[in-house]
PDB file of C-alpha atoms in Angstrom:
ATOM      1  CA  UNK A   1      91.996  89.154 103.149  1.00 49.00           C
ATOM      2  CA  UNK A   2      95.508  89.856 102.104  1.00 48.00           C
ATOM      3  CA  UNK A   3      96.794  89.433  98.598  1.00 51.00           C
ATOM      4  CA  UNK A   4     100.102  88.033  97.427  1.00 50.00           C
ATOM      5  CA  UNK A   5     101.072  91.550  96.312  1.00 52.00           C
ATOM      6  CA  UNK A   6     100.672  92.883  99.871  1.00 57.00           C
ATOM      7  CA  UNK A   7     102.841  90.109 101.274  1.00 59.00           C
ATOM      8  CA  UNK A   8     105.435  90.606  98.521  1.00 62.00           C
ATOM      9  CA  UNK A   9     105.544  94.363  99.158  1.00 68.00           C
ATOM     10  CA  UNK A  10     106.517  93.786 102.767  1.00 68.00           C
ATOM     11  CA  UNK A  11     103.207  94.960 104.217  1.00 66.00           C
ATOM     12  CA  UNK A  12     101.974  93.121 107.312  1.00 70.00           C
ATOM     13  CA  UNK A  13      99.596  90.266 106.641  1.00 83.00           C
ATOM     14  CA  UNK A  14      95.884  90.556 107.453  1.00 91.00           C
ATOM     15  CA  UNK A  15      93.868  87.353 107.719  1.00 94.00           C
ATOM     16  CA  UNK A  16      91.035  85.531 109.449  1.00 95.00           C
ATOM     17  CA  UNK A  17      91.642  82.020 110.792  1.00 96.00           C
ATOM     18  CA  UNK A  18      88.740  79.749 111.778  1.00 97.00           C
ATOM     19  CA  UNK A  19      89.302  76.989 114.326  1.00 96.00           C
ATOM     20  CA  UNK A  20      87.132  74.312 115.936  1.00 97.00           C
ATOM     21  CA  UNK A  21      87.381  73.375 119.613  1.00 96.00           C
ATOM     22  CA  UNK A  22      86.875  69.950 121.194  1.00 96.00           C
ATOM     23  CA  UNK A  23      83.204  70.634 121.868  1.00 96.00           C
ATOM     24  CA  UNK A  24      82.469  71.356 118.196  1.00 96.00           C
ATOM     25  CA  UNK A  25      82.243  75.136 118.478  1.00 97.00           C
ATOM     26  CA  UNK A  26      83.948  77.400 115.971  1.00 98.00           C
ATOM     27  CA  UNK A  27      85.974  80.522 116.704  1.00 98.00           C
ATOM     28  CA  UNK A  28      87.883  83.015 114.595  1.00 97.00           C
ATOM     29  CA  UNK A  29      91.210  84.705 115.199  1.00 96.00           C
ATOM     30  CA  UNK A  30      91.908  87.954 113.387  1.00 96.00           C
ATOM     31  CA  UNK A  31      95.330  89.211 112.362  1.00 95.00           C
ATOM     32  CA  UNK A  32      95.332  92.773 111.048  1.00 94.00           C
ATOM     33  CA  UNK A  33      98.503  94.577 110.009  1.00 90.00           C
ATOM     34  CA  UNK A  34     100.572  91.985 111.821  1.00 89.00           C
ATOM     35  CA  UNK A  35      98.661  92.307 115.124  1.00 92.00           C
ATOM     36  CA  UNK A  36      96.665  89.283 116.311  1.00 93.00           C
ATOM     37  CA  UNK A  37      93.410  90.125 118.078  1.00 94.00           C
ATOM     38  CA  UNK A  38      91.728  87.922 120.723  1.00 94.00           C
ATOM     39  CA  UNK A  39      89.712  84.927 119.590  1.00 95.00           C
ATOM     40  CA  UNK A  40      85.974  85.575 119.118  1.00 96.00           C
ATOM     41  CA  UNK A  41      83.168  83.051 119.330  1.00 96.00           C
ATOM     42  CA  UNK A  42      81.646  80.555 119.748  1.00 97.00           C
ATOM     43  CA  UNK A  43      79.769  80.037 116.491  1.00 97.00           C
ATOM     44  CA  UNK A  44      77.641  77.070 115.434  1.00 97.00           C
ATOM     45  CA  UNK A  45      79.353  76.609 112.060  1.00 97.00           C
ATOM     46  CA  UNK A  46      82.638  77.404 110.397  1.00 97.00           C
ATOM     47  CA  UNK A  47      80.794  79.528 107.850  1.00 98.00           C
ATOM     48  CA  UNK A  48      79.308  81.743 110.568  1.00 98.00           C
ATOM     49  CA  UNK A  49      82.740  82.191 112.147  1.00 98.00           C
ATOM     50  CA  UNK A  50      84.335  83.023 108.790  1.00 97.00           C
ATOM     51  CA  UNK A  51      81.643  85.568 107.919  1.00 97.00           C
ATOM     52  CA  UNK A  52      81.931  87.242 111.324  1.00 98.00           C
ATOM     53  CA  UNK A  53      85.721  87.333 110.986  1.00 97.00           C
ATOM     54  CA  UNK A  54      85.567  88.863 107.516  1.00 96.00           C
ATOM     55  CA  UNK A  55      83.080  91.481 108.740  1.00 97.00           C
ATOM     56  CA  UNK A  56      85.412  92.387 111.608  1.00 96.00           C
ATOM     57  CA  UNK A  57      88.347  92.651 109.195  1.00 95.00           C
ATOM     58  CA  UNK A  58      86.367  94.857 106.805  1.00 94.00           C
ATOM     59  CA  UNK A  59      85.406  97.077 109.752  1.00 94.00           C
ATOM     60  CA  UNK A  60      89.036  97.524 110.761  1.00 92.00           C
ATOM     61  CA  UNK A  61      90.015  98.290 107.171  1.00 90.00           C
ATOM     62  CA  UNK A  62      87.214 100.868 106.829  1.00 91.00           C
ATOM     63  CA  UNK A  63      88.177 102.454 110.131  1.00 91.00           C
ATOM     64  CA  UNK A  64      91.819 102.720 109.061  1.00 86.00           C
ATOM     65  CA  UNK A  65      90.975 104.178 105.649  1.00 86.00           C
ATOM     66  CA  UNK A  66      88.715 106.768 107.311  1.00 83.00           C
ATOM     67  CA  UNK A  67      91.643 108.147 109.311  1.00 67.00           C
ATOM     68  CA  UNK A  68      93.829 108.857 106.298  1.00 57.00           C
ATOM     69  CA  UNK A  69      93.976 112.532 105.280  1.00 52.00           C
TER      70      UNK A  69
END
């Protein structure tokens, strides 16, 4: 997740948003460096969606840090 320092420094915001549809299924939307990725799901609970979203965000962060010289 993003910190207040990142937002204050003008860096793009990275976050995971969990939403529930009319049928009771949960989905997550991922925003990384200001880019919103397609919604993923469905999940049975909001906790499962949040954990999957955080794992996806950590994967993107690890991938980006691996490219730096």
